[in-house]
Short mmCIF file of C-alpha atoms in Angstrom, two decimals:
data_model
loop_
_atom_site.label_atom_id
_atom_site.label_comp_id
_atom_site.label_asym_id
_atom_site.label_seq_id
_atom_site.Cartn_x
_atom_site.Cartn_y
_atom_site.Cartn_z
CA MET A 1497 0.07 -0.01 0.28
CA ALA A 1498 2.52 2.39 0.76
CA SER A 1499 4.44 1.55 -2.39
CA LEU A 1500 1.40 2.39 -4.15
CA SER A 1501 0.68 5.62 -2.65
CA LYS A 1502 4.17 6.48 -3.56
CA ARG A 1503 2.85 6.13 -7.27
CA VAL A 1504 -0.32 8.16 -7.36
CA PRO A 1505 0.11 11.57 -8.60
CA LYS A 1506 0.06 14.39 -6.28
CA PHE A 1507 -2.21 16.09 -8.01
CA PHE A 1508 -5.56 13.79 -6.68
CA LYS A 1509 -4.31 14.12 -3.08
CA SER A 1510 -5.51 18.15 -3.33
CA LYS A 1511 -8.75 17.69 -1.66
CA TRP A 1512 -10.07 20.08 -3.96
CA VAL A 1513 -9.55 17.74 -7.05
CA ILE A 1514 -11.16 15.65 -4.79
CA GLY A 1515 -14.40 17.46 -3.64
CA GLY A 1516 -14.67 18.03 -7.29
CA LEU A 1517 -14.87 15.28 -8.93
CA ILE A 1518 -17.64 13.76 -5.56
CA LEU A 1519 -19.91 17.01 -6.92
CA LEU A 1520 -19.25 15.72 -10.93
CA VAL A 1521 -20.35 12.54 -10.04
CA LEU A 1522 -23.26 14.23 -7.95
CA ILE A 1523 -25.07 16.31 -10.86
CA VAL A 1524 -24.68 13.38 -13.68
CA LEU A 1525 -26.67 11.41 -10.75
CA TYR A 1526 -29.48 14.27 -10.89
CA ILE A 1527 -29.16 14.64 -14.19
CA VAL A 1528 -29.91 11.26 -14.87
CA PHE A 1529 -32.90 10.47 -12.24
CA HIS A 1530 -34.71 13.52 -12.16
CA HIS A 1531 -34.71 15.42 -16.07
CA PRO A 1532 -35.83 11.59 -17.47
CA LYS A 1533 -35.38 12.07 -21.23
CA SER A 1534 -39.42 11.56 -22.80
CA THR A 1535 -40.49 9.75 -25.58
CA TYR A 1536 -44.39 9.70 -27.73
CA GLN A 1537 -45.89 8.78 -30.07
CA PHE A 1538 -48.10 10.79 -32.80
CA VAL A 1539 -50.97 10.09 -35.21
CA ALA A 1540 -51.93 12.16 -37.62
CA VAL A 1541 -55.66 13.91 -38.10
CA THR A 1542 -56.42 12.99 -41.71
CA GLU A 1543 -58.80 14.08 -44.30
CA GLY A 1544 -60.85 10.68 -46.86
CA PRO A 1545 -63.84 9.30 -46.62
CA ILE A 1546 -65.88 7.36 -44.13
CA THR A 1547 -68.98 4.74 -43.68
CA GLU A 1548 -70.28 3.32 -41.28
CA THR A 1549 -71.62 0.03 -41.31
CA VAL A 1550 -74.05 -2.37 -38.80
CA SER A 1551 -72.63 -6.46 -39.49
CA VAL A 1552 -75.57 -8.71 -38.70
CA THR A 1553 -76.31 -12.30 -39.42
CA GLY A 1554 -78.52 -13.86 -41.60
CA ASN A 1555 -80.48 -16.99 -43.80
CA THR A 1556 -81.73 -16.38 -47.25
CA THR A 1557 -85.01 -17.44 -47.46
CA PRO A 1558 -87.24 -18.21 -50.91
CA MET A 1559 -89.22 -14.05 -51.64
CA GLN A 1560 -92.19 -15.93 -52.32
CA SER A 1561 -93.03 -19.14 -50.11
CA VAL A 1562 -96.69 -20.90 -49.67
CA GLN A 1563 -97.62 -24.00 -47.27
CA LEU A 1564 -101.19 -25.06 -49.01
CA GLY A 1565 -103.89 -28.08 -47.71
CA PHE A 1566 -107.42 -29.01 -48.12
CA GLN A 1567 -110.44 -26.14 -47.35
CA ASN A 1568 -112.56 -30.08 -46.97
CA THR A 1569 -112.58 -33.39 -45.39
CA GLY A 1570 -112.11 -36.38 -47.71
CA THR A 1571 -110.72 -38.79 -49.59
CA ILE A 1572 -107.65 -37.87 -51.71
CA ALA A 1573 -108.41 -39.41 -54.94
CA ARG A 1574 -104.95 -38.08 -56.96
CA VAL A 1575 -101.29 -36.57 -56.48
CA ASN A 1576 -100.50 -34.01 -59.69
CA TYR A 1577 -97.44 -33.59 -58.62
CA GLN A 1578 -94.18 -34.83 -56.40
CA LEU A 1579 -91.33 -33.87 -54.49
CA GLY A 1580 -88.75 -31.60 -56.60
CA SER A 1581 -91.88 -31.39 -58.98
CA THR A 1582 -91.82 -27.81 -60.85
CA VAL A 1583 -95.33 -26.26 -60.75
CA GLY A 1584 -96.89 -23.09 -62.11
CA ALA A 1585 -99.61 -20.69 -61.08
CA GLY A 1586 -102.76 -21.98 -61.17
CA ALA A 1587 -101.70 -26.24 -61.85
CA VAL A 1588 -103.69 -28.88 -59.70
CA ILE A 1589 -101.72 -30.79 -57.41
CA ALA A 1590 -103.72 -32.76 -55.51
CA GLU A 1591 -107.53 -33.55 -55.02
CA LEU A 1592 -109.81 -35.33 -53.06
CA ASN A 1593 -112.82 -37.53 -54.22
CA THR A 1594 -115.32 -35.52 -55.70
CA ALA A 1595 -118.32 -37.11 -57.03
CA SER A 1596 -120.57 -36.11 -53.93
CA LEU A 1597 -119.76 -32.43 -54.50
CA SER A 1598 -119.25 -32.73 -58.11
CA ALA A 1599 -123.09 -34.26 -57.70
CA SER A 1600 -124.50 -31.26 -55.40
CA LEU A 1601 -123.26 -28.62 -57.84
CA ASP A 1602 -125.34 -30.44 -60.68
CA GLN A 1603 -128.35 -30.24 -57.88
CA ALA A 1604 -127.63 -26.87 -57.30
CA GLN A 1605 -127.01 -25.51 -60.49
CA ALA A 1606 -131.05 -28.20 -61.23
CA ASN A 1607 -132.01 -25.35 -58.61
CA VAL A 1608 -131.24 -22.35 -59.91
CA ASP A 1609 -132.33 -23.83 -63.69
CA ALA A 1610 -135.94 -24.90 -61.87
CA GLU A 1611 -136.49 -21.49 -60.04
CA GLN A 1612 -135.34 -19.77 -62.89
CA ALA A 1613 -138.14 -21.51 -65.36
CA THR A 1614 -140.21 -21.44 -62.41
CA LEU A 1615 -139.67 -17.07 -62.64
CA ALA A 1616 -141.02 -17.10 -65.94
CA GLY A 1617 -143.65 -19.14 -65.84
CA LEU A 1618 -145.48 -16.52 -63.14
CA GLU A 1619 -144.13 -13.83 -65.09
CA ALA A 1620 -146.16 -15.40 -68.80
CA GLY A 1621 -149.11 -16.49 -67.04
CA SER A 1622 -151.03 -19.53 -67.15
CA GLN A 1623 -153.29 -20.95 -69.66
CA PRO A 1624 -155.08 -24.32 -69.71
CA GLN A 1625 -152.89 -26.16 -71.92
CA ASP A 1626 -150.20 -25.08 -69.24
CA ILE A 1627 -151.61 -26.56 -66.45
CA ALA A 1628 -152.06 -30.33 -68.64
CA ALA A 1629 -148.96 -29.92 -69.70
CA SER A 1630 -146.78 -29.39 -66.46
CA GLN A 1631 -148.66 -31.79 -65.42
CA ALA A 1632 -148.35 -34.84 -67.78
CA ALA A 1633 -144.36 -33.19 -67.40
CA LEU A 1634 -144.60 -33.58 -64.06
CA ALA A 1635 -146.15 -37.69 -64.33
CA VAL A 1636 -142.90 -38.15 -66.45
CA ALA A 1637 -140.09 -36.79 -64.36
CA GLN A 1638 -141.37 -38.76 -61.38
CA GLN A 1639 -141.80 -42.13 -63.44
CA ASP A 1640 -137.95 -41.36 -64.46
CA LEU A 1641 -136.99 -41.23 -60.73
CA VAL A 1642 -138.94 -44.47 -59.73
CA ASN A 1643 -137.12 -46.41 -62.89
CA LEU A 1644 -134.04 -44.97 -61.62
CA TYR A 1645 -134.32 -45.96 -58.13
CA ALA A 1646 -135.24 -49.41 -59.61
CA SER A 1647 -131.99 -49.58 -61.30
CA ILE A 1648 -130.74 -49.49 -57.58
CA SER A 1649 -131.59 -53.06 -57.14
CA ASP A 1650 -129.47 -54.47 -60.24
CA ALA A 1651 -126.59 -52.27 -59.80
CA ALA A 1652 -126.01 -53.58 -56.17
CA THR A 1653 -126.41 -57.22 -57.10
CA SER A 1654 -124.22 -56.36 -59.78
CA GLY A 1655 -121.91 -54.45 -57.30
CA TYR A 1656 -121.55 -56.82 -54.97
CA ALA A 1657 -120.72 -60.05 -57.61
CA LYS A 1658 -118.03 -57.80 -58.45
CA ALA A 1659 -116.79 -57.35 -55.79
CA ASN A 1660 -117.17 -61.03 -53.86
CA ASP A 1661 -114.91 -62.34 -56.69
CA ALA A 1662 -111.92 -59.77 -56.41
CA VAL A 1663 -111.97 -60.19 -53.31
CA ARG A 1664 -112.92 -64.09 -52.89
CA THR A 1665 -111.14 -65.33 -56.44
CA GLN A 1666 -108.77 -62.69 -58.08
CA ILE A 1667 -106.58 -62.10 -54.71
CA ASN A 1668 -107.66 -65.52 -53.05
CA THR A 1669 -104.38 -66.88 -53.75
CA LEU A 1670 -102.51 -63.41 -51.63
CA PHE A 1671 -103.97 -65.28 -48.66
CA ALA A 1672 -104.15 -67.72 -46.06
CA ASN A 1673 -107.37 -68.12 -44.20
CA GLY A 1674 -108.54 -65.39 -45.89
CA GLU A 1675 -112.19 -65.57 -44.22
CA THR A 1676 -111.33 -65.90 -40.76
CA LYS A 1677 -110.35 -63.87 -38.12
CA GLN A 1678 -106.75 -64.53 -38.45
CA PRO A 1679 -105.63 -64.71 -42.51
CA THR A 1680 -101.82 -64.27 -43.59
CA LEU A 1681 -100.01 -63.61 -46.15
CA THR A 1682 -98.86 -66.47 -48.44
CA TYR A 1683 -95.21 -63.71 -49.20
CA GLU A 1684 -93.36 -62.08 -47.54
CA THR A 1685 -92.28 -57.90 -47.70
CA ASN A 1686 -90.24 -55.62 -46.16
CA ASP A 1687 -92.86 -53.41 -44.72
CA SER A 1688 -94.15 -54.97 -41.68
CA GLN A 1689 -96.86 -51.89 -41.29
CA ASP A 1690 -97.92 -52.31 -45.38
CA ALA A 1691 -98.66 -56.31 -44.95
CA SER A 1692 -100.58 -55.25 -41.29
CA ASN A 1693 -102.53 -52.79 -43.59
CA ALA A 1694 -103.29 -55.59 -45.51
CA ILE A 1695 -104.23 -58.11 -43.19
CA SER A 1696 -106.67 -55.78 -41.31
CA LEU A 1697 -107.97 -54.67 -45.23
CA ARG A 1698 -109.63 -58.36 -45.18
CA ILE A 1699 -110.24 -59.69 -42.62
CA SER A 1700 -112.78 -55.93 -43.08
CA ALA A 1701 -113.63 -56.38 -46.86
CA SER A 1702 -114.72 -59.84 -45.32
CA ASN A 1703 -117.19 -58.46 -43.38
CA GLU A 1704 -118.26 -56.35 -45.20
CA LEU A 1705 -118.95 -58.78 -48.32
CA ASN A 1706 -120.70 -60.41 -45.36
CA ALA A 1707 -123.18 -57.83 -44.77
CA TRP A 1708 -123.98 -56.67 -48.00
CA GLN A 1709 -124.93 -59.73 -49.50
CA ALA A 1710 -127.04 -59.86 -46.34
CA GLU A 1711 -128.89 -56.24 -47.23
CA LEU A 1712 -129.39 -57.82 -50.23
CA THR A 1713 -131.71 -60.07 -49.27
CA GLY A 1714 -135.03 -59.18 -49.47
CA LEU A 1715 -134.57 -56.23 -51.89
CA SER A 1716 -135.95 -55.55 -55.69
CA ALA A 1717 -136.85 -53.16 -57.90
CA SER A 1718 -139.54 -52.46 -55.87
CA SER A 1719 -138.27 -51.63 -52.83
CA PRO A 1720 -139.80 -48.04 -51.00
CA SER A 1721 -137.35 -45.57 -52.63
CA LEU A 1722 -136.21 -44.34 -49.62
CA VAL A 1723 -134.75 -47.84 -48.83
CA LEU A 1724 -133.25 -48.37 -52.56
CA GLN A 1725 -131.78 -44.76 -52.03
CA ALA A 1726 -129.82 -46.45 -48.04
CA GLU A 1727 -128.83 -49.41 -49.89
CA LEU A 1728 -126.90 -47.25 -52.08
CA THR A 1729 -125.19 -45.30 -50.14
CA LYS A 1730 -124.21 -48.06 -48.23
CA ASP A 1731 -122.53 -50.39 -51.57
CA LEU A 1732 -120.84 -47.13 -52.33
CA ALA A 1733 -119.48 -47.44 -48.18
CA HIS A 1734 -118.65 -51.39 -49.08
CA LEU A 1735 -116.53 -50.53 -52.65
CA ALA A 1736 -114.40 -47.63 -50.97
CA VAL A 1737 -113.48 -50.83 -48.09
CA MET A 1738 -112.30 -53.41 -51.00
CA GLN A 1739 -110.71 -50.29 -52.37
CA GLN A 1740 -108.82 -49.59 -50.18
CA LEU A 1741 -107.53 -53.26 -49.96
CA PHE A 1742 -106.41 -53.94 -53.69
CA ASN A 1743 -104.67 -50.73 -53.34
CA ALA A 1744 -102.61 -51.84 -49.68
CA VAL A 1745 -102.31 -55.28 -51.34
CA SER A 1746 -100.55 -53.81 -54.69
CA ALA A 1747 -98.09 -52.52 -52.19
CA THR A 1748 -96.88 -55.47 -50.35
CA LEU A 1749 -96.40 -56.89 -54.04
CA ASP A 1750 -94.46 -53.99 -55.36
CA GLU A 1751 -92.72 -54.72 -51.75
CA ASN A 1752 -91.84 -58.68 -51.43
CA LEU A 1753 -89.36 -60.74 -50.44
CA ASN A 1754 -89.86 -64.23 -51.94
CA LEU A 1755 -92.36 -64.18 -54.84
CA SER A 1756 -90.40 -65.18 -58.56
CA ALA A 1757 -91.37 -62.76 -61.64
CA SER A 1758 -93.28 -64.99 -63.08
CA ALA A 1759 -95.04 -65.09 -60.13
CA LEU A 1760 -95.01 -62.01 -58.73
CA ALA A 1761 -96.84 -60.42 -62.67
CA ALA A 1762 -99.67 -63.09 -62.57
CA ASP A 1763 -101.04 -61.94 -59.22
CA LYS A 1764 -100.07 -58.61 -60.34
CA ALA A 1765 -102.75 -58.18 -62.99
CA ASN A 1766 -104.75 -60.26 -61.00
CA VAL A 1767 -105.11 -57.17 -58.89
CA THR A 1768 -105.64 -55.11 -61.34
CA VAL A 1769 -108.04 -57.40 -62.64
CA GLY A 1770 -110.44 -57.13 -59.32
CA LEU A 1771 -109.82 -53.20 -59.19
CA THR A 1772 -110.95 -52.54 -62.33
CA GLU A 1773 -114.41 -54.96 -61.18
CA ILE A 1774 -114.62 -52.79 -58.27
CA ASN A 1775 -114.28 -49.43 -60.17
CA ALA A 1776 -116.76 -50.09 -62.81
CA SER A 1777 -118.88 -51.45 -59.84
CA ILE A 1778 -118.29 -47.24 -58.38
CA SER A 1779 -118.45 -46.01 -61.45
CA SER A 1780 -121.84 -47.33 -61.91
CA LEU A 1781 -123.16 -46.62 -58.47
CA ASN A 1782 -122.18 -43.10 -58.71
CA THR A 1783 -123.25 -42.48 -62.50
CA ILE A 1784 -126.91 -44.24 -60.90
CA SER A 1785 -126.63 -41.66 -57.73
CA GLN A 1786 -125.76 -37.96 -59.47
CA ASN A 1787 -128.68 -39.00 -62.65
CA ILE A 1788 -131.60 -39.16 -59.40
CA ALA A 1789 -130.10 -36.43 -57.76
CA SER A 1790 -130.20 -34.62 -60.74
CA GLN A 1791 -133.95 -36.25 -61.04
CA GLN A 1792 -134.53 -34.87 -58.12
CA SER A 1793 -134.64 -31.89 -59.99
CA THR A 1794 -136.59 -32.16 -62.17
CA VAL A 1795 -138.94 -34.01 -60.35
CA ALA A 1796 -139.65 -30.55 -58.27
CA GLN A 1797 -138.64 -28.40 -61.39
CA ALA A 1798 -142.26 -29.69 -62.36
CA GLN A 1799 -143.81 -29.26 -59.12
CA ALA A 1800 -143.30 -26.18 -58.77
CA ASN A 1801 -144.53 -24.99 -62.45
CA LEU A 1802 -148.02 -27.11 -61.56
CA ALA A 1803 -148.41 -24.96 -58.45
CA LEU A 1804 -147.64 -22.00 -60.13
CA LYS A 1805 -149.51 -22.49 -63.12
CA GLN A 1806 -152.67 -23.44 -60.94
CA ALA A 1807 -152.50 -20.87 -58.63
CA GLY A 1808 -151.54 -17.81 -61.40
CA SER A 1809 -149.44 -14.54 -60.53
CA THR A 1810 -149.72 -12.03 -58.89
CA PRO A 1811 -146.65 -9.25 -58.39
CA SER A 1812 -145.73 -10.64 -55.20
CA SER A 1813 -145.42 -13.84 -55.69
CA ILE A 1814 -143.03 -12.80 -59.00
CA ALA A 1815 -140.65 -10.67 -56.88
CA ALA A 1816 -140.71 -14.13 -54.26
CA GLN A 1817 -139.72 -16.15 -56.89
CA GLN A 1818 -137.06 -13.74 -58.09
CA ALA A 1819 -135.54 -14.25 -54.10
CA GLN A 1820 -135.69 -18.02 -54.84
CA VAL A 1821 -133.60 -18.16 -58.50
CA GLU A 1822 -131.06 -16.42 -55.81
CA GLN A 1823 -130.54 -18.05 -53.23
CA ALA A 1824 -130.40 -21.19 -55.54
CA GLN A 1825 -127.59 -19.47 -57.80
CA ALA A 1826 -126.19 -18.65 -53.85
CA GLY A 1827 -126.56 -22.02 -53.69
CA VAL A 1828 -124.22 -22.70 -56.90
CA ALA A 1829 -121.70 -20.58 -56.00
CA SER A 1830 -121.59 -22.45 -52.60
CA ALA A 1831 -121.21 -26.47 -54.54
CA GLU A 1832 -118.40 -24.68 -56.17
CA ALA A 1833 -116.52 -23.54 -54.01
CA ASN A 1834 -116.35 -26.38 -52.42
CA LEU A 1835 -115.23 -28.31 -55.36
CA GLN A 1836 -112.86 -25.78 -55.52
CA ASN A 1837 -111.57 -26.32 -52.03
CA SER A 1838 -111.34 -30.14 -52.45
CA GLN A 1839 -108.44 -29.24 -54.61
CA ILE A 1840 -104.85 -27.92 -53.29
CA ILE A 1841 -103.46 -25.76 -56.13
CA ALA A 1842 -100.80 -23.93 -56.93
CA PRO A 1843 -100.88 -19.94 -56.51
CA ILE A 1844 -97.75 -19.17 -57.47
CA SER A 1845 -95.28 -21.05 -59.55
CA GLY A 1846 -92.35 -22.42 -58.15
CA THR A 1847 -90.63 -26.29 -57.24
CA VAL A 1848 -92.13 -28.32 -54.60
CA THR A 1849 -89.99 -28.40 -51.38
CA GLN A 1850 -93.54 -30.25 -49.03
CA GLN A 1851 -95.60 -33.26 -50.13
CA ASP A 1852 -97.50 -35.38 -47.86
CA ALA A 1853 -100.25 -36.12 -49.54
CA LYS A 1854 -101.13 -39.26 -50.61
CA VAL A 1855 -103.78 -41.04 -52.16
CA GLY A 1856 -106.54 -42.90 -50.23
CA GLN A 1857 -104.98 -40.77 -47.42
CA LEU A 1858 -107.88 -39.08 -45.18
CA ALA A 1859 -107.25 -35.24 -45.71
CA SER A 1860 -108.16 -32.85 -42.52
CA PRO A 1861 -109.18 -29.47 -43.36
CA GLY A 1862 -106.04 -26.34 -42.69
CA THR A 1863 -103.46 -29.53 -42.53
CA PRO A 1864 -101.13 -28.30 -44.72
CA LEU A 1865 -99.47 -31.04 -46.63
CA VAL A 1866 -98.09 -28.77 -49.62
CA SER A 1867 -95.37 -26.35 -49.37
CA ILE A 1868 -93.92 -24.45 -53.01
CA ILE A 1869 -91.29 -21.79 -52.30
CA GLY A 1870 -91.26 -19.68 -55.80
CA MET A 1871 -89.22 -18.95 -58.70
CA ASN A 1872 -88.49 -15.44 -58.14
CA GLY A 1873 -85.59 -15.32 -56.38
CA PHE A 1874 -84.14 -15.19 -53.06
CA GLU A 1875 -83.77 -12.78 -49.80
CA VAL A 1876 -81.64 -12.59 -46.44
CA ASP A 1877 -83.45 -12.33 -43.95
CA ALA A 1878 -81.29 -10.81 -40.63
CA GLY A 1879 -82.24 -9.41 -36.86
CA ALA A 1880 -80.91 -5.93 -36.02
CA SER A 1881 -79.85 -5.05 -32.40
CA GLU A 1882 -81.68 -2.11 -30.77
CA THR A 1883 -78.32 0.17 -30.82
CA ASP A 1884 -78.78 -0.63 -34.72
CA VAL A 1885 -81.90 -1.11 -36.12
CA GLY A 1886 -81.59 2.87 -35.31
CA LYS A 1887 -79.45 3.27 -38.40
CA LEU A 1888 -80.76 1.27 -40.65
CA LYS A 1889 -82.87 2.84 -43.13
CA VAL A 1890 -84.60 1.05 -46.91
CA GLY A 1891 -82.33 1.44 -49.17
CA ASP A 1892 -78.72 1.11 -47.56
CA PRO A 1893 -76.43 -1.14 -49.42
CA VAL A 1894 -75.16 -4.04 -48.25
CA SER A 1895 -72.16 -6.59 -48.54
CA MET A 1896 -73.07 -10.27 -47.76
CA THR A 1897 -70.63 -13.13 -47.88
CA LEU A 1898 -72.21 -16.12 -47.71
CA ASP A 1899 -70.33 -19.79 -45.77
CA ALA A 1900 -71.65 -21.52 -48.48
CA PHE A 1901 -68.89 -19.83 -51.34
CA PRO A 1902 -66.00 -18.64 -49.67
CA GLY A 1903 -64.11 -16.21 -51.00
CA GLU A 1904 -67.21 -14.66 -52.74
CA THR A 1905 -69.25 -11.16 -52.26
CA PHE A 1906 -72.44 -10.18 -52.85
CA ASN A 1907 -74.19 -7.17 -53.34
CA GLY A 1908 -77.41 -5.96 -52.43
CA SER A 1909 -79.47 -3.42 -50.38
CA VAL A 1910 -82.55 -3.18 -47.41
CA PHE A 1911 -86.26 -3.71 -48.25
CA TYR A 1912 -87.90 -4.22 -45.55
CA ILE A 1913 -87.40 -3.68 -41.86
CA ALA A 1914 -90.07 -4.44 -39.40
CA PRO A 1915 -91.64 -2.28 -37.04
CA ALA A 1916 -92.60 -4.25 -34.56
CA GLU A 1917 -89.43 -6.11 -32.36
CA THR A 1918 -89.06 -10.26 -32.45
CA ASP A 1919 -88.43 -11.24 -28.71
CA THR A 1920 -86.40 -14.23 -28.69
CA GLY A 1921 -85.64 -15.57 -25.28
CA GLY A 1922 -85.64 -12.28 -24.15
CA VAL A 1923 -83.07 -10.75 -26.21
CA ILE A 1924 -84.92 -8.12 -28.90
CA THR A 1925 -83.86 -7.64 -32.65
CA TYR A 1926 -85.97 -6.05 -35.78
CA LEU A 1927 -86.41 -8.19 -38.54
CA VAL A 1928 -84.27 -7.14 -41.61
CA LYS A 1929 -85.01 -8.02 -44.87
CA VAL A 1930 -81.81 -7.57 -47.94
CA SER A 1931 -82.83 -8.19 -51.78
CA PHE A 1932 -79.33 -9.36 -53.84
CA ASP A 1933 -79.31 -7.12 -56.77
CA LYS A 1934 -78.08 -10.48 -58.84
CA ALA A 1935 -80.31 -13.40 -59.00
CA ASP A 1936 -77.64 -16.24 -58.31
CA PRO A 1937 -79.29 -19.85 -59.17
CA ARG A 1938 -76.68 -21.60 -56.66
CA LEU A 1939 -79.20 -19.99 -54.20
CA LYS A 1940 -80.63 -22.26 -51.75
CA SER A 1941 -82.77 -21.69 -48.76
CA GLY A 1942 -81.30 -21.76 -45.29
CA LEU A 1943 -77.78 -20.75 -46.17
CA THR A 1944 -75.94 -18.30 -43.64
CA ALA A 1945 -75.10 -14.95 -45.12
CA ASN A 1946 -72.44 -12.54 -42.91
CA LEU A 1947 -73.89 -8.89 -43.78
CA ASP A 1948 -72.76 -4.93 -43.59
CA ILE A 1949 -74.39 -2.69 -44.04
CA GLN A 1950 -73.47 0.56 -45.31
CA THR A 1951 -75.89 3.25 -42.73
CA GLN A 1952 -73.56 6.50 -43.73
CA SER A 1953 -71.17 7.30 -46.06
CA LYS A 1954 -69.45 10.73 -45.43
CA PRO A 1955 -66.64 11.64 -49.08
CA ASP A 1956 -64.30 14.31 -46.77
CA VAL A 1957 -64.43 14.32 -43.13
CA LEU A 1958 -61.24 14.48 -40.51
CA ILE A 1959 -60.40 11.05 -39.34
CA LEU A 1960 -58.62 9.80 -35.93
CA PRO A 1961 -58.13 5.99 -35.06
CA GLN A 1962 -60.70 4.85 -32.11
CA TYR A 1963 -57.20 4.10 -30.13
CA ALA A 1964 -56.69 8.01 -30.14
CA ILE A 1965 -59.36 9.65 -28.57
CA LEU A 1966 -59.75 9.54 -24.65
CA GLN A 1967 -62.86 9.77 -22.38
CA ASN A 1968 -63.91 11.00 -19.07
CA ASP A 1969 -66.78 12.96 -17.01
CA GLN A 1970 -66.54 15.59 -19.04
CA GLY A 1971 -67.00 13.66 -22.62
CA THR A 1972 -64.33 12.95 -25.29
CA TYR A 1973 -60.47 14.27 -25.77
CA VAL A 1974 -57.34 14.05 -27.56
CA GLU A 1975 -54.44 15.19 -25.72
CA ILE A 1976 -51.86 17.36 -28.12
CA LEU A 1977 -48.10 18.48 -27.15
CA GLN A 1978 -47.85 22.36 -27.12
CA ASN A 1979 -44.85 24.03 -25.67
CA LYS A 1980 -43.70 20.44 -24.65
CA LYS A 1981 -46.87 20.64 -22.24
CA VAL A 1982 -49.83 17.90 -22.48
CA VAL A 1983 -52.59 19.37 -22.99
CA GLN A 1984 -56.52 18.00 -23.71
CA VAL A 1985 -58.27 18.91 -26.25
CA PRO A 1986 -61.66 18.21 -26.12
CA VAL A 1987 -63.13 16.56 -29.84
CA MET A 1988 -67.34 16.32 -30.99
CA LEU A 1989 -67.24 13.00 -33.13
CA GLY A 1990 -69.24 11.84 -35.91
CA ILE A 1991 -69.79 8.26 -37.00
CA GLN A 1992 -67.74 4.75 -36.91
CA ASP A 1993 -66.16 2.82 -39.77
CA GLU A 1994 -66.01 -1.08 -39.32
CA ASN A 1995 -62.07 -0.72 -39.26
CA GLY A 1996 -61.77 1.39 -36.12
CA ASN A 1997 -61.53 4.69 -37.60
CA VAL A 1998 -63.66 7.13 -36.31
CA GLU A 1999 -64.63 11.03 -38.25
CA ILE A 2000 -64.39 13.58 -35.89
CA VAL A 2001 -67.04 16.86 -36.20
CA SER A 2002 -64.74 19.55 -34.51
CA GLY A 2003 -61.91 20.73 -31.85
CA VAL A 2004 -58.60 19.12 -34.36
CA THR A 2005 -57.53 20.33 -37.92
CA ALA A 2006 -56.02 18.22 -40.79
CA GLY A 2007 -52.17 16.71 -40.25
CA GLU A 2008 -52.32 17.96 -36.77
CA GLN A 2009 -50.71 15.56 -34.47
CA VAL A 2010 -52.16 13.90 -32.15
CA ILE A 2011 -50.80 11.49 -29.25
CA THR A 2012 -51.55 8.16 -29.16
CA ILE A 2013 -52.31 6.20 -25.53
CA GLY A 2014 -54.68 4.35 -26.67
CA LEU A 2015 -56.84 4.15 -23.21
CA LYS A 2016 -59.62 5.41 -21.64
CA SER A 2017 -58.68 7.50 -18.46
#
């Protein structure tokens, strides 16, 4: 240590020098710790366009779609279009059995004719020869009606014979123990429900035939008209069961598992023969029923004509008859409406997307069986929140992307905003409908669509990014540096775009540098 002390210059041993060095160190430390250099990040106020958007998600739906059903109760007789079929407006998609309704319409029209003829007779007045002619016409009409009733007996007997042959001869080999309470099919099918239905109907058919045979005992052409009319109704009911049986058997043959081609062909031929016999009997009885209804109207007309000619005409009777004509015409309108309500008619052109109508099925009024989507293209239905719906208006342009077509953008516009809310589990939204600018054949119903709706667009405004805007209890502001001091400048905000840029209405100028802190105080 002594040698080291000898080597230190004499200058550094001075107390003034040592004190000066200590002071210099203290000054440096003070500058470093008490005067740090402040640094800031700035962003410039720019000038340009800005567009406000509302983003929502929705689904494509057809611009036109309908659900249809029958307005009458009845058995479906024809289905003219299947699932996926293209139909035109006015096309009859399905029909009920309308035999009785057609007869009712014929009868209603005959009533109109009768009432109009009666009115004409009243207005013309009556002569003795007219009365004699009316009496003769009534006698002929009554005899024709008696003859029609008399024909029921032979038609019923013939119908029974054909039905009996169809069930107990033509398809006899398709059932084992067919006349017992437990018949079985002589072949296997892949649909147990259809097989069970066929067996149940075979039991019903045997019961119907036995009851029918008993009804025919003692029935003749001279039986009372009421008895004959009742038999006609029963005969049609019997034949309806036979018709259902043959349709069910035909279905099981199509589903058979073990019949050879030749055996299947022979069985189907027998089914065709039997069903032809049954349908012929139904047609014959329906014709008699319609002729009777028509002839009853003819008799009523003849009776009314005779009564009027015998009574003579008065102004009041003519007025009353005019009212009868109008009432009869209303009956025709009602019958026509009932007939039309027995059809499902397409109100629009489009594609069948639901087809639940089946031949032989019992239809209930108002039950939707058929759905059609129109050919006018698709739209998008979306739900806007309470905070966004006030920004929207009809005509706003829309940019859309569909999950089904990645990378593609579709353009459209808002054409409807619901005035009432939709409450889904406590969440309030408002239905917004958007149309496509161009039709696209690839579109389908139910596709997910992501919508950016342009609500406002301004071409030349002051713009700052959202992260440069601060907020306190007094409102929104930005910070600038003036004379090396941070100064808060209040700003008024306008619209904001989807990229986080905000319109500055007032408070700053274009090109001004704003401190970017990015936090709210």
